[in-house]
Amino acid sequence: MGFKPLKAAMLCLIANAASGAFGAVGIPVITGAQMGNMTPLALSQTLVYTIPFISFCIPFLLILIVDGFKGIKETLPALLVVSGTYAILQAVTMVTMGPELANIISALASMGVLALFLRKWQPKNTFIVKKERQILNRNKRIAALKY
């Protein structure tokens, strides 16, 4: 996509911040509940007070890092749709079903809702990453020598 490697790694780490609490199908929450002598559903219902709010802010933070406040302003309707859908469904899933499907259901549903929303609305400007400096042909050849 044209991002610098360090920026791409930073974006991935931030994007995974909120969902990291649930890990692979809620295993960290289930393990934490077992260690604390509670049910996974009870711990999940406790986490609903913090995790959905963090999840709501993550898309805004990602756009802020990539394109600044201008990007947030241009994509605000889409950000509100995807963040709201994700946070609400995550909270509902955490309270009713437990930690196992909290991120899976909310992620799939928010992608679907965003796809439907983008059929009706499009941002005025499209973000394009500035081209990186061209690597000299000599450096390309040197890098390919090991192969």
mmCIF file of N, CA and C in Angstrom:
data_model
loop_
_atom_site.group_PDB
_atom_site.id
_atom_site.type_symbol
_atom_site.label_atom_id
_atom_site.label_comp_id
_atom_site.label_asym_id
_atom_site.label_seq_id
_atom_site.Cartn_x
_atom_site.Cartn_y
_atom_site.Cartn_z
ATOM 1 N N MET A 1 0.808 -1.189 0.000
ATOM 2 C CA MET A 1 0.000 0.000 0.000
ATOM 3 C C MET A 1 0.852 1.254 0.000
ATOM 4 N N GLY A 2 2.142 1.125 0.189
ATOM 5 C CA GLY A 2 3.003 2.280 0.112
ATOM 6 C C GLY A 2 3.385 2.886 1.441
ATOM 7 N N PHE A 3 2.970 2.290 2.557
ATOM 8 C CA PHE A 3 3.351 2.824 3.857
ATOM 9 C C PHE A 3 4.790 2.442 4.167
ATOM 10 N N LYS A 4 5.469 3.284 4.900
ATOM 11 C CA LYS A 4 6.798 2.935 5.381
ATOM 12 C C LYS A 4 6.642 1.784 6.370
ATOM 13 N N PRO A 5 7.617 0.866 6.427
ATOM 14 C CA PRO A 5 7.469 -0.319 7.286
ATOM 15 C C PRO A 5 7.209 0.005 8.756
ATOM 16 N N LEU A 6 7.896 0.994 9.297
ATOM 17 C CA LEU A 6 7.695 1.327 10.705
ATOM 18 C C LEU A 6 6.295 1.877 10.955
ATOM 19 N N LYS A 7 5.818 2.703 10.042
ATOM 20 C CA LYS A 7 4.466 3.252 10.181
ATOM 21 C C LYS A 7 3.423 2.148 10.040
ATOM 22 N N ALA A 8 3.653 1.221 9.116
ATOM 23 C CA ALA A 8 2.726 0.101 8.936
ATOM 24 C C ALA A 8 2.673 -0.766 10.194
ATOM 25 N N ALA A 9 3.831 -1.029 10.792
ATOM 26 C CA ALA A 9 3.867 -1.825 12.020
ATOM 27 C C ALA A 9 3.151 -1.105 13.153
ATOM 28 N N MET A 10 3.355 0.210 13.247
ATOM 29 C CA MET A 10 2.695 0.995 14.284
ATOM 30 C C MET A 10 1.178 0.957 14.108
ATOM 31 N N LEU A 11 0.702 1.099 12.878
ATOM 32 C CA LEU A 11 -0.736 1.059 12.616
ATOM 33 C C LEU A 11 -1.323 -0.298 12.989
ATOM 34 N N CYS A 12 -0.600 -1.377 12.674
ATOM 35 C CA CYS A 12 -1.082 -2.723 13.017
ATOM 36 C C CYS A 12 -1.161 -2.921 14.528
ATOM 37 N N LEU A 13 -0.156 -2.446 15.241
ATOM 38 C CA LEU A 13 -0.168 -2.592 16.697
ATOM 39 C C LEU A 13 -1.315 -1.812 17.329
ATOM 40 N N ILE A 14 -1.563 -0.616 16.827
ATOM 41 C CA ILE A 14 -2.672 0.185 17.361
ATOM 42 C C ILE A 14 -4.008 -0.458 17.010
ATOM 43 N N ALA A 15 -4.130 -0.955 15.781
ATOM 44 C CA ALA A 15 -5.388 -1.572 15.352
ATOM 45 C C ALA A 15 -5.722 -2.807 16.183
ATOM 46 N N ASN A 16 -4.713 -3.503 16.671
ATOM 47 C CA ASN A 16 -4.939 -4.710 17.461
ATOM 48 C C ASN A 16 -5.013 -4.449 18.959
ATOM 49 N N ALA A 17 -4.931 -3.195 19.373
ATOM 50 C CA ALA A 17 -4.872 -2.879 20.803
ATOM 51 C C ALA A 17 -6.121 -3.316 21.554
ATOM 52 N N ALA A 18 -7.276 -2.922 21.088
ATOM 53 C CA ALA A 18 -8.509 -3.217 21.824
ATOM 54 C C ALA A 18 -8.884 -4.684 21.731
ATOM 55 N N SER A 19 -8.708 -5.270 20.571
ATOM 56 C CA SER A 19 -9.120 -6.669 20.408
ATOM 57 C C SER A 19 -8.144 -7.635 21.059
ATOM 58 N N GLY A 20 -6.983 -7.171 21.443
ATOM 59 C CA GLY A 20 -6.004 -8.041 22.086
ATOM 60 C C GLY A 20 -6.489 -8.614 23.399
ATOM 61 N N ALA A 21 -7.411 -7.941 24.038
ATOM 62 C CA ALA A 21 -7.953 -8.443 25.301
ATOM 63 C C ALA A 21 -8.687 -9.764 25.104
ATOM 64 N N PHE A 22 -9.196 -9.985 23.910
ATOM 65 C CA PHE A 22 -9.956 -11.208 23.648
ATOM 66 C C PHE A 22 -9.121 -12.277 22.973
ATOM 67 N N GLY A 23 -7.974 -11.901 22.415
ATOM 68 C CA GLY A 23 -7.078 -12.871 21.816
ATOM 69 C C GLY A 23 -7.781 -13.768 20.827
ATOM 70 N N ALA A 24 -7.371 -15.021 20.797
ATOM 71 C CA ALA A 24 -7.970 -15.998 19.900
ATOM 72 C C ALA A 24 -9.223 -16.555 20.551
ATOM 73 N N VAL A 25 -10.358 -16.143 20.093
ATOM 74 C CA VAL A 25 -11.666 -16.606 20.541
ATOM 75 C C VAL A 25 -11.826 -16.490 22.061
ATOM 76 N N GLY A 26 -11.380 -15.383 22.628
ATOM 77 C CA GLY A 26 -11.625 -15.088 24.035
ATOM 78 C C GLY A 26 -10.761 -15.812 25.041
ATOM 79 N N ILE A 27 -9.695 -16.457 24.603
ATOM 80 C CA ILE A 27 -8.876 -17.256 25.522
ATOM 81 C C ILE A 27 -8.293 -16.430 26.673
ATOM 82 N N PRO A 28 -7.755 -15.217 26.437
ATOM 83 C CA PRO A 28 -7.249 -14.449 27.591
ATOM 84 C C PRO A 28 -8.333 -14.123 28.620
ATOM 85 N N VAL A 29 -9.528 -13.824 28.167
ATOM 86 C CA VAL A 29 -10.618 -13.521 29.099
ATOM 87 C C VAL A 29 -11.040 -14.788 29.837
ATOM 88 N N ILE A 30 -11.128 -15.888 29.134
ATOM 89 C CA ILE A 30 -11.503 -17.161 29.768
ATOM 90 C C ILE A 30 -10.461 -17.558 30.811
ATOM 91 N N THR A 31 -9.183 -17.423 30.456
ATOM 92 C CA THR A 31 -8.110 -17.757 31.397
ATOM 93 C C THR A 31 -8.127 -16.825 32.601
ATOM 94 N N GLY A 32 -8.317 -15.535 32.353
ATOM 95 C CA GLY A 32 -8.401 -14.578 33.457
ATOM 96 C C GLY A 32 -9.573 -14.865 34.375
ATOM 97 N N ALA A 33 -10.685 -15.264 33.795
ATOM 98 C CA ALA A 33 -11.858 -15.600 34.604
ATOM 99 C C ALA A 33 -11.592 -16.837 35.459
ATOM 100 N N GLN A 34 -10.924 -17.829 34.892
ATOM 101 C CA GLN A 34 -10.606 -19.036 35.654
ATOM 102 C C GLN A 34 -9.639 -18.733 36.793
ATOM 103 N N MET A 35 -8.685 -17.850 36.528
ATOM 104 C CA MET A 35 -7.725 -17.485 37.573
ATOM 105 C C MET A 35 -8.398 -16.685 38.692
ATOM 106 N N GLY A 36 -9.428 -15.943 38.352
ATOM 107 C CA GLY A 36 -10.133 -15.131 39.341
ATOM 108 C C GLY A 36 -11.373 -15.789 39.910
ATOM 109 N N ASN A 37 -11.560 -17.066 39.625
ATOM 110 C CA ASN A 37 -12.722 -17.808 40.118
ATOM 111 C C ASN A 37 -14.041 -17.143 39.736
ATOM 112 N N MET A 38 -14.149 -16.734 38.482
ATOM 113 C CA MET A 38 -15.408 -16.192 37.973
ATOM 114 C C MET A 38 -15.726 -16.884 36.651
ATOM 115 N N THR A 39 -16.924 -16.668 36.189
ATOM 116 C CA THR A 39 -17.281 -17.219 34.887
ATOM 117 C C THR A 39 -16.767 -16.274 33.798
ATOM 118 N N PRO A 40 -16.459 -16.809 32.618
ATOM 119 C CA PRO A 40 -16.031 -15.936 31.519
ATOM 120 C C PRO A 40 -17.073 -14.875 31.171
ATOM 121 N N LEU A 41 -18.349 -15.229 31.270
ATOM 122 C CA LEU A 41 -19.404 -14.258 30.982
ATOM 123 C C LEU A 41 -19.386 -13.109 31.990
ATOM 124 N N ALA A 42 -19.132 -13.414 33.261
ATOM 125 C CA ALA A 42 -19.081 -12.362 34.289
ATOM 126 C C ALA A 42 -17.917 -11.406 34.036
ATOM 127 N N LEU A 43 -16.755 -11.945 33.688
ATOM 128 C CA LEU A 43 -15.611 -11.079 33.391
ATOM 129 C C LEU A 43 -15.860 -10.278 32.123
ATOM 130 N N SER A 44 -16.464 -10.914 31.138
ATOM 131 C CA SER A 44 -16.796 -10.222 29.896
ATOM 132 C C SER A 44 -17.766 -9.076 30.152
ATOM 133 N N GLN A 45 -18.722 -9.301 31.036
ATOM 134 C CA GLN A 45 -19.678 -8.245 31.379
ATOM 135 C C GLN A 45 -19.003 -7.106 32.140
ATOM 136 N N THR A 46 -17.931 -7.391 32.836
ATOM 137 C CA THR A 46 -17.163 -6.343 33.506
ATOM 138 C C THR A 46 -16.345 -5.545 32.493
ATOM 139 N N LEU A 47 -15.786 -6.230 31.516
ATOM 140 C CA LEU A 47 -14.969 -5.571 30.492
ATOM 141 C C LEU A 47 -15.782 -4.657 29.583
ATOM 142 N N VAL A 48 -17.092 -4.851 29.551
ATOM 143 C CA VAL A 48 -17.936 -4.046 28.663
ATOM 144 C C VAL A 48 -17.900 -2.566 29.042
ATOM 145 N N TYR A 49 -17.447 -2.255 30.248
ATOM 146 C CA TYR A 49 -17.366 -0.850 30.670
ATOM 147 C C TYR A 49 -16.170 -0.117 30.066
ATOM 148 N N THR A 50 -15.185 -0.854 29.549
ATOM 149 C CA THR A 50 -13.999 -0.183 28.995
ATOM 150 C C THR A 50 -13.719 -0.517 27.537
ATOM 151 N N ILE A 51 -13.756 -1.775 27.182
ATOM 152 C CA ILE A 51 -13.292 -2.211 25.859
ATOM 153 C C ILE A 51 -14.066 -1.574 24.701
ATOM 154 N N PRO A 52 -15.400 -1.511 24.702
ATOM 155 C CA PRO A 52 -16.088 -0.892 23.561
ATOM 156 C C PRO A 52 -15.729 0.580 23.349
ATOM 157 N N PHE A 53 -15.433 1.296 24.415
ATOM 158 C CA PHE A 53 -15.046 2.701 24.261
ATOM 159 C C PHE A 53 -13.679 2.821 23.590
ATOM 160 N N ILE A 54 -12.767 1.938 23.966
ATOM 161 C CA ILE A 54 -11.457 1.919 23.313
ATOM 162 C C ILE A 54 -11.628 1.517 21.854
ATOM 163 N N SER A 55 -12.444 0.505 21.607
ATOM 164 C CA SER A 55 -12.688 0.051 20.234
ATOM 165 C C SER A 55 -13.300 1.153 19.379
ATOM 166 N N PHE A 56 -14.138 1.980 19.960
ATOM 167 C CA PHE A 56 -14.750 3.086 19.222
ATOM 168 C C PHE A 56 -13.692 4.096 18.775
ATOM 169 N N CYS A 57 -12.683 4.311 19.593
ATOM 170 C CA CYS A 57 -11.660 5.331 19.297
ATOM 171 C C CYS A 57 -10.584 4.861 18.328
ATOM 172 N N ILE A 58 -10.369 3.566 18.200
ATOM 173 C CA ILE A 58 -9.267 3.045 17.385
ATOM 174 C C ILE A 58 -9.329 3.517 15.926
ATOM 175 N N PRO A 59 -10.454 3.411 15.207
ATOM 176 C CA PRO A 59 -10.462 3.892 13.815
ATOM 177 C C PRO A 59 -10.128 5.376 13.685
ATOM 178 N N PHE A 60 -10.587 6.177 14.634
ATOM 179 C CA PHE A 60 -10.265 7.607 14.614
ATOM 180 C C PHE A 60 -8.762 7.822 14.767
ATOM 181 N N LEU A 61 -8.153 7.065 15.675
ATOM 182 C CA LEU A 61 -6.714 7.187 15.899
ATOM 183 C C LEU A 61 -5.920 6.758 14.663
ATOM 184 N N LEU A 62 -6.362 5.693 14.012
ATOM 185 C CA LEU A 62 -5.667 5.228 12.806
ATOM 186 C C LEU A 62 -5.723 6.266 11.690
ATOM 187 N N ILE A 63 -6.888 6.842 11.469
ATOM 188 C CA ILE A 63 -7.021 7.870 10.430
ATOM 189 C C ILE A 63 -6.224 9.109 10.811
ATOM 190 N N LEU A 64 -6.200 9.452 12.084
ATOM 191 C CA LEU A 64 -5.417 10.599 12.539
ATOM 192 C C LEU A 64 -3.936 10.398 12.235
ATOM 193 N N ILE A 65 -3.423 9.212 12.476
ATOM 194 C CA ILE A 65 -2.013 8.928 12.215
ATOM 195 C C ILE A 65 -1.717 8.948 10.722
ATOM 196 N N VAL A 66 -2.599 8.375 9.921
ATOM 197 C CA VAL A 66 -2.352 8.273 8.481
ATOM 198 C C VAL A 66 -2.538 9.606 7.774
ATOM 199 N N ASP A 67 -3.625 10.337 8.093
ATOM 200 C CA ASP A 67 -3.959 11.530 7.304
ATOM 201 C C ASP A 67 -4.268 12.764 8.147
ATOM 202 N N GLY A 68 -4.069 12.709 9.439
ATOM 203 C CA GLY A 68 -4.281 13.874 10.289
ATOM 204 C C GLY A 68 -5.754 14.203 10.492
ATOM 205 N N PHE A 69 -5.989 15.391 11.041
ATOM 206 C CA PHE A 69 -7.361 15.821 11.311
ATOM 207 C C PHE A 69 -8.152 16.015 10.019
ATOM 208 N N LYS A 70 -7.448 16.334 8.942
ATOM 209 C CA LYS A 70 -8.104 16.473 7.637
ATOM 210 C C LYS A 70 -8.759 15.148 7.234
ATOM 211 N N GLY A 71 -8.065 14.050 7.464
ATOM 212 C CA GLY A 71 -8.611 12.738 7.144
ATOM 213 C C GLY A 71 -9.825 12.395 7.982
ATOM 214 N N ILE A 72 -9.781 12.747 9.260
ATOM 215 C CA ILE A 72 -10.939 12.499 10.130
ATOM 216 C C ILE A 72 -12.133 13.305 9.652
ATOM 217 N N LYS A 73 -11.893 14.557 9.309
ATOM 218 C CA LYS A 73 -12.980 15.425 8.844
ATOM 219 C C LYS A 73 -13.610 14.875 7.563
ATOM 220 N N GLU A 74 -12.767 14.384 6.644
ATOM 221 C CA GLU A 74 -13.276 13.889 5.361
ATOM 222 C C GLU A 74 -13.993 12.556 5.483
ATOM 223 N N THR A 75 -13.615 11.743 6.451
ATOM 224 C CA THR A 75 -14.199 10.408 6.575
ATOM 225 C C THR A 75 -15.079 10.255 7.809
ATOM 226 N N LEU A 76 -15.463 11.354 8.434
ATOM 227 C CA LEU A 76 -16.214 11.293 9.690
ATOM 228 C C LEU A 76 -17.484 10.443 9.613
ATOM 229 N N PRO A 77 -18.323 10.577 8.580
ATOM 230 C CA PRO A 77 -19.516 9.715 8.548
ATOM 231 C C PRO A 77 -19.175 8.221 8.541
ATOM 232 N N ALA A 78 -18.196 7.836 7.742
ATOM 233 C CA ALA A 78 -17.809 6.422 7.687
ATOM 234 C C ALA A 78 -17.186 5.977 9.007
ATOM 235 N N LEU A 79 -16.387 6.842 9.615
ATOM 236 C CA LEU A 79 -15.789 6.511 10.906
ATOM 237 C C LEU A 79 -16.854 6.295 11.974
ATOM 238 N N LEU A 80 -17.848 7.158 11.997
ATOM 239 C CA LEU A 80 -18.922 7.011 12.983
ATOM 240 C C LEU A 80 -19.712 5.726 12.761
ATOM 241 N N VAL A 81 -19.965 5.394 11.502
ATOM 242 C CA VAL A 81 -20.712 4.166 11.190
ATOM 243 C C VAL A 81 -19.929 2.935 11.624
ATOM 244 N N VAL A 82 -18.663 2.844 11.209
ATOM 245 C CA VAL A 82 -17.894 1.636 11.511
ATOM 246 C C VAL A 82 -17.569 1.551 13.005
ATOM 247 N N SER A 83 -17.208 2.661 13.626
ATOM 248 C CA SER A 83 -16.886 2.641 15.057
ATOM 249 C C SER A 83 -18.121 2.351 15.902
ATOM 250 N N GLY A 84 -19.218 2.993 15.565
ATOM 251 C CA GLY A 84 -20.450 2.774 16.313
ATOM 252 C C GLY A 84 -20.956 1.352 16.196
ATOM 253 N N THR A 85 -20.968 0.834 14.978
ATOM 254 C CA THR A 85 -21.417 -0.545 14.766
ATOM 255 C C THR A 85 -20.543 -1.524 15.528
ATOM 256 N N TYR A 86 -19.235 -1.351 15.416
ATOM 257 C CA TYR A 86 -18.304 -2.262 16.079
ATOM 258 C C TYR A 86 -18.476 -2.214 17.598
ATOM 259 N N ALA A 87 -18.486 -1.010 18.163
ATOM 260 C CA ALA A 87 -18.559 -0.877 19.618
ATOM 261 C C ALA A 87 -19.888 -1.389 20.172
ATOM 262 N N ILE A 88 -20.975 -1.066 19.505
ATOM 263 C CA ILE A 88 -22.290 -1.505 19.992
ATOM 264 C C ILE A 88 -22.418 -3.022 19.921
ATOM 265 N N LEU A 89 -22.053 -3.602 18.785
ATOM 266 C CA LEU A 89 -22.158 -5.060 18.661
ATOM 267 C C LEU A 89 -21.178 -5.775 19.581
ATOM 268 N N GLN A 90 -20.011 -5.189 19.784
ATOM 269 C CA GLN A 90 -19.056 -5.788 20.710
ATOM 270 C C GLN A 90 -19.631 -5.793 22.127
ATOM 271 N N ALA A 91 -20.225 -4.689 22.535
ATOM 272 C CA ALA A 91 -20.809 -4.610 23.876
ATOM 273 C C ALA A 91 -21.966 -5.595 24.034
ATOM 274 N N VAL A 92 -22.832 -5.656 23.039
ATOM 275 C CA VAL A 92 -23.973 -6.577 23.106
ATOM 276 C C VAL A 92 -23.488 -8.022 23.168
ATOM 277 N N THR A 93 -22.505 -8.358 22.353
ATOM 278 C CA THR A 93 -21.974 -9.722 22.348
ATOM 279 C C THR A 93 -21.299 -10.052 23.672
ATOM 280 N N MET A 94 -20.547 -9.102 24.218
ATOM 281 C CA MET A 94 -19.866 -9.344 25.491
ATOM 282 C C MET A 94 -20.858 -9.587 26.624
ATOM 283 N N VAL A 95 -21.957 -8.871 26.612
ATOM 284 C CA VAL A 95 -22.939 -8.993 27.695
ATOM 285 C C VAL A 95 -23.792 -10.245 27.535
ATOM 286 N N THR A 96 -24.153 -10.582 26.306
ATOM 287 C CA THR A 96 -25.095 -11.686 26.107
ATOM 288 C C THR A 96 -24.437 -13.040 25.858
ATOM 289 N N MET A 97 -23.335 -13.064 25.114
ATOM 290 C CA MET A 97 -22.739 -14.346 24.729
ATOM 291 C C MET A 97 -21.429 -14.664 25.425
ATOM 292 N N GLY A 98 -20.720 -13.650 25.882
ATOM 293 C CA GLY A 98 -19.421 -13.874 26.494
ATOM 294 C C GLY A 98 -18.294 -13.437 25.574
ATOM 295 N N PRO A 99 -17.065 -13.799 25.924
ATOM 296 C CA PRO A 99 -15.908 -13.270 25.207
ATOM 297 C C PRO A 99 -15.552 -13.992 23.908
ATOM 298 N N GLU A 100 -16.095 -15.165 23.681
ATOM 299 C CA GLU A 100 -15.634 -15.982 22.561
ATOM 300 C C GLU A 100 -15.835 -15.319 21.200
ATOM 301 N N LEU A 101 -16.964 -14.694 20.986
ATOM 302 C CA LEU A 101 -17.280 -14.144 19.666
ATOM 303 C C LEU A 101 -17.360 -12.620 19.654
ATOM 304 N N ALA A 102 -16.892 -11.976 20.710
ATOM 305 C CA ALA A 102 -17.059 -10.526 20.831
ATOM 306 C C ALA A 102 -16.438 -9.762 19.669
ATOM 307 N N ASN A 103 -15.238 -10.108 19.287
ATOM 308 C CA ASN A 103 -14.586 -9.377 18.195
ATOM 309 C C ASN A 103 -14.945 -9.926 16.825
ATOM 310 N N ILE A 104 -15.265 -11.181 16.740
ATOM 311 C CA ILE A 104 -15.572 -11.782 15.437
ATOM 312 C C ILE A 104 -16.896 -11.247 14.905
ATOM 313 N N ILE A 105 -17.928 -11.292 15.720
ATOM 314 C CA ILE A 105 -19.244 -10.814 15.283
ATOM 315 C C ILE A 105 -19.207 -9.324 14.977
ATOM 316 N N SER A 106 -18.604 -8.547 15.872
ATOM 317 C CA SER A 106 -18.582 -7.098 15.664
ATOM 318 C C SER A 106 -17.752 -6.710 14.447
ATOM 319 N N ALA A 107 -16.650 -7.393 14.191
ATOM 320 C CA ALA A 107 -15.817 -7.070 13.028
ATOM 321 C C ALA A 107 -16.534 -7.406 11.724
ATOM 322 N N LEU A 108 -17.108 -8.588 11.641
ATOM 323 C CA LEU A 108 -17.802 -8.981 10.406
ATOM 324 C C LEU A 108 -19.005 -8.084 10.133
ATOM 325 N N ALA A 109 -19.774 -7.813 11.163
ATOM 326 C CA ALA A 109 -20.962 -6.974 10.975
ATOM 327 C C ALA A 109 -20.587 -5.540 10.618
ATOM 328 N N SER A 110 -19.561 -4.990 11.261
ATOM 329 C CA SER A 110 -19.189 -3.605 10.958
ATOM 330 C C SER A 110 -18.618 -3.480 9.552
ATOM 331 N N MET A 111 -17.915 -4.505 9.063
ATOM 332 C CA MET A 111 -17.448 -4.467 7.668
ATOM 333 C C MET A 111 -18.626 -4.492 6.704
ATOM 334 N N GLY A 112 -19.624 -5.313 6.999
ATOM 335 C CA GLY A 112 -20.811 -5.363 6.148
ATOM 336 C C GLY A 112 -21.592 -4.062 6.152
ATOM 337 N N VAL A 113 -21.773 -3.492 7.336
ATOM 338 C CA VAL A 113 -22.494 -2.219 7.442
ATOM 339 C C VAL A 113 -21.724 -1.116 6.732
ATOM 340 N N LEU A 114 -20.403 -1.098 6.878
ATOM 341 C CA LEU A 114 -19.594 -0.083 6.195
ATOM 342 C C LEU A 114 -19.671 -0.243 4.681
ATOM 343 N N ALA A 115 -19.656 -1.476 4.194
ATOM 344 C CA ALA A 115 -19.778 -1.703 2.747
ATOM 345 C C ALA A 115 -21.113 -1.181 2.227
ATOM 346 N N LEU A 116 -22.184 -1.436 2.957
ATOM 347 C CA LEU A 116 -23.494 -0.911 2.555
ATOM 348 C C LEU A 116 -23.527 0.613 2.625
ATOM 349 N N PHE A 117 -22.921 1.173 3.654
ATOM 350 C CA PHE A 117 -22.888 2.630 3.805
ATOM 351 C C PHE A 117 -22.107 3.288 2.666
ATOM 352 N N LEU A 118 -21.000 2.671 2.269
ATOM 353 C CA LEU A 118 -20.165 3.256 1.220
ATOM 354 C C LEU A 118 -20.798 3.153 -0.166
ATOM 355 N N ARG A 119 -21.858 2.392 -0.305
ATOM 356 C CA ARG A 119 -22.604 2.399 -1.571
ATOM 357 C C ARG A 119 -23.356 3.713 -1.745
ATOM 358 N N LYS A 120 -23.738 4.324 -0.632
ATOM 359 C CA LYS A 120 -24.504 5.574 -0.667
ATOM 360 C C LYS A 120 -23.630 6.812 -0.469
ATOM 361 N N TRP A 121 -22.518 6.665 0.224
ATOM 362 C CA TRP A 121 -21.679 7.814 0.558
ATOM 363 C C TRP A 121 -20.232 7.527 0.179
ATOM 364 N N GLN A 122 -19.567 8.516 -0.359
ATOM 365 C CA GLN A 122 -18.146 8.419 -0.695
ATOM 366 C C GLN A 122 -17.440 9.678 -0.203
ATOM 367 N N PRO A 123 -16.201 9.559 0.293
ATOM 368 C CA PRO A 123 -15.468 10.770 0.678
ATOM 369 C C PRO A 123 -15.116 11.592 -0.557
ATOM 370 N N LYS A 124 -14.976 12.899 -0.367
ATOM 371 C CA LYS A 124 -14.672 13.780 -1.495
ATOM 372 C C LYS A 124 -13.285 13.517 -2.060
ATOM 373 N N ASN A 125 -12.319 13.288 -1.195
ATOM 374 C CA ASN A 125 -10.939 13.069 -1.628
ATOM 375 C C ASN A 125 -10.505 11.655 -1.285
ATOM 376 N N THR A 126 -9.620 11.104 -2.100
ATOM 377 C CA THR A 126 -9.063 9.786 -1.850
ATOM 378 C C THR A 126 -7.630 9.949 -1.367
ATOM 379 N N PHE A 127 -7.284 9.264 -0.287
ATOM 380 C CA PHE A 127 -5.931 9.353 0.257
ATOM 381 C C PHE A 127 -5.002 8.491 -0.575
ATOM 382 N N ILE A 128 -3.906 9.075 -1.005
ATOM 383 C CA ILE A 128 -2.890 8.344 -1.755
ATOM 384 C C ILE A 128 -1.555 8.585 -1.068
ATOM 385 N N VAL A 129 -0.832 7.499 -0.774
ATOM 386 C CA VAL A 129 0.469 7.616 -0.128
ATOM 387 C C VAL A 129 1.453 8.214 -1.121
ATOM 388 N N LYS A 130 2.225 9.190 -0.659
ATOM 389 C CA LYS A 130 3.241 9.782 -1.520
ATOM 390 C C LYS A 130 4.258 8.716 -1.888
ATOM 391 N N LYS A 131 4.704 8.757 -3.131
ATOM 392 C CA LYS A 131 5.664 7.750 -3.581
ATOM 393 C C LYS A 131 6.959 7.871 -2.800
ATOM 394 N N GLU A 132 7.469 6.729 -2.423
ATOM 395 C CA GLU A 132 8.753 6.690 -1.744
ATOM 396 C C GLU A 132 9.847 7.014 -2.757
ATOM 397 N N ARG A 133 10.992 7.409 -2.248
ATOM 398 C CA ARG A 133 12.113 7.660 -3.157
ATOM 399 C C ARG A 133 12.448 6.369 -3.891
ATOM 400 N N GLN A 134 12.753 6.518 -5.148
ATOM 401 C CA GLN A 134 13.104 5.349 -5.951
ATOM 402 C C GLN A 134 14.465 4.814 -5.511
ATOM 403 N N ILE A 135 14.539 3.517 -5.354
ATOM 404 C CA ILE A 135 15.808 2.890 -4.991
ATOM 405 C C ILE A 135 16.651 2.801 -6.258
ATOM 406 N N LEU A 136 17.899 3.104 -6.126
ATOM 407 C CA LEU A 136 18.778 3.059 -7.286
ATOM 408 C C LEU A 136 18.859 1.644 -7.834
ATOM 409 N N ASN A 137 18.988 1.532 -9.155
ATOM 410 C CA ASN A 137 19.073 0.215 -9.792
ATOM 411 C C ASN A 137 20.234 -0.595 -9.236
ATOM 412 N N ARG A 138 21.328 0.084 -8.935
ATOM 413 C CA ARG A 138 22.498 -0.612 -8.399
ATOM 414 C C ARG A 138 22.138 -1.285 -7.076
ATOM 415 N N ASN A 139 21.421 -0.584 -6.217
ATOM 416 C CA ASN A 139 21.026 -1.158 -4.931
ATOM 417 C C ASN A 139 20.067 -2.328 -5.106
ATOM 418 N N LYS A 140 19.208 -2.253 -6.113
ATOM 419 C CA LYS A 140 18.298 -3.370 -6.389
ATOM 420 C C LYS A 140 19.086 -4.610 -6.781
ATOM 421 N N ARG A 141 20.075 -4.417 -7.634
ATOM 422 C CA ARG A 141 20.890 -5.559 -8.076
ATOM 423 C C ARG A 141 21.678 -6.148 -6.916
ATOM 424 N N ILE A 142 22.237 -5.293 -6.082
ATOM 425 C CA ILE A 142 23.002 -5.779 -4.934
ATOM 426 C C ILE A 142 22.094 -6.559 -3.985
ATOM 427 N N ALA A 143 20.898 -6.068 -3.770
ATOM 428 C CA ALA A 143 19.954 -6.746 -2.881
ATOM 429 C C ALA A 143 19.533 -8.092 -3.440
ATOM 430 N N ALA A 144 19.485 -8.222 -4.762
ATOM 431 C CA ALA A 144 19.053 -9.467 -5.392
ATOM 432 C C ALA A 144 20.179 -10.478 -5.541
ATOM 433 N N LEU A 145 21.423 -10.113 -5.251
ATOM 434 C CA LEU A 145 22.552 -11.019 -5.428
ATOM 435 C C LEU A 145 22.430 -12.294 -4.605
ATOM 436 N N LYS A 146 21.872 -12.215 -3.431
ATOM 437 C CA LYS A 146 21.788 -13.409 -2.585
ATOM 438 C C LYS A 146 20.845 -14.465 -3.150
ATOM 439 N N TYR A 147 20.009 -14.083 -4.101
ATOM 440 C CA TYR A 147 19.090 -15.047 -4.689
ATOM 441 C C TYR A 147 19.677 -15.619 -5.939
#
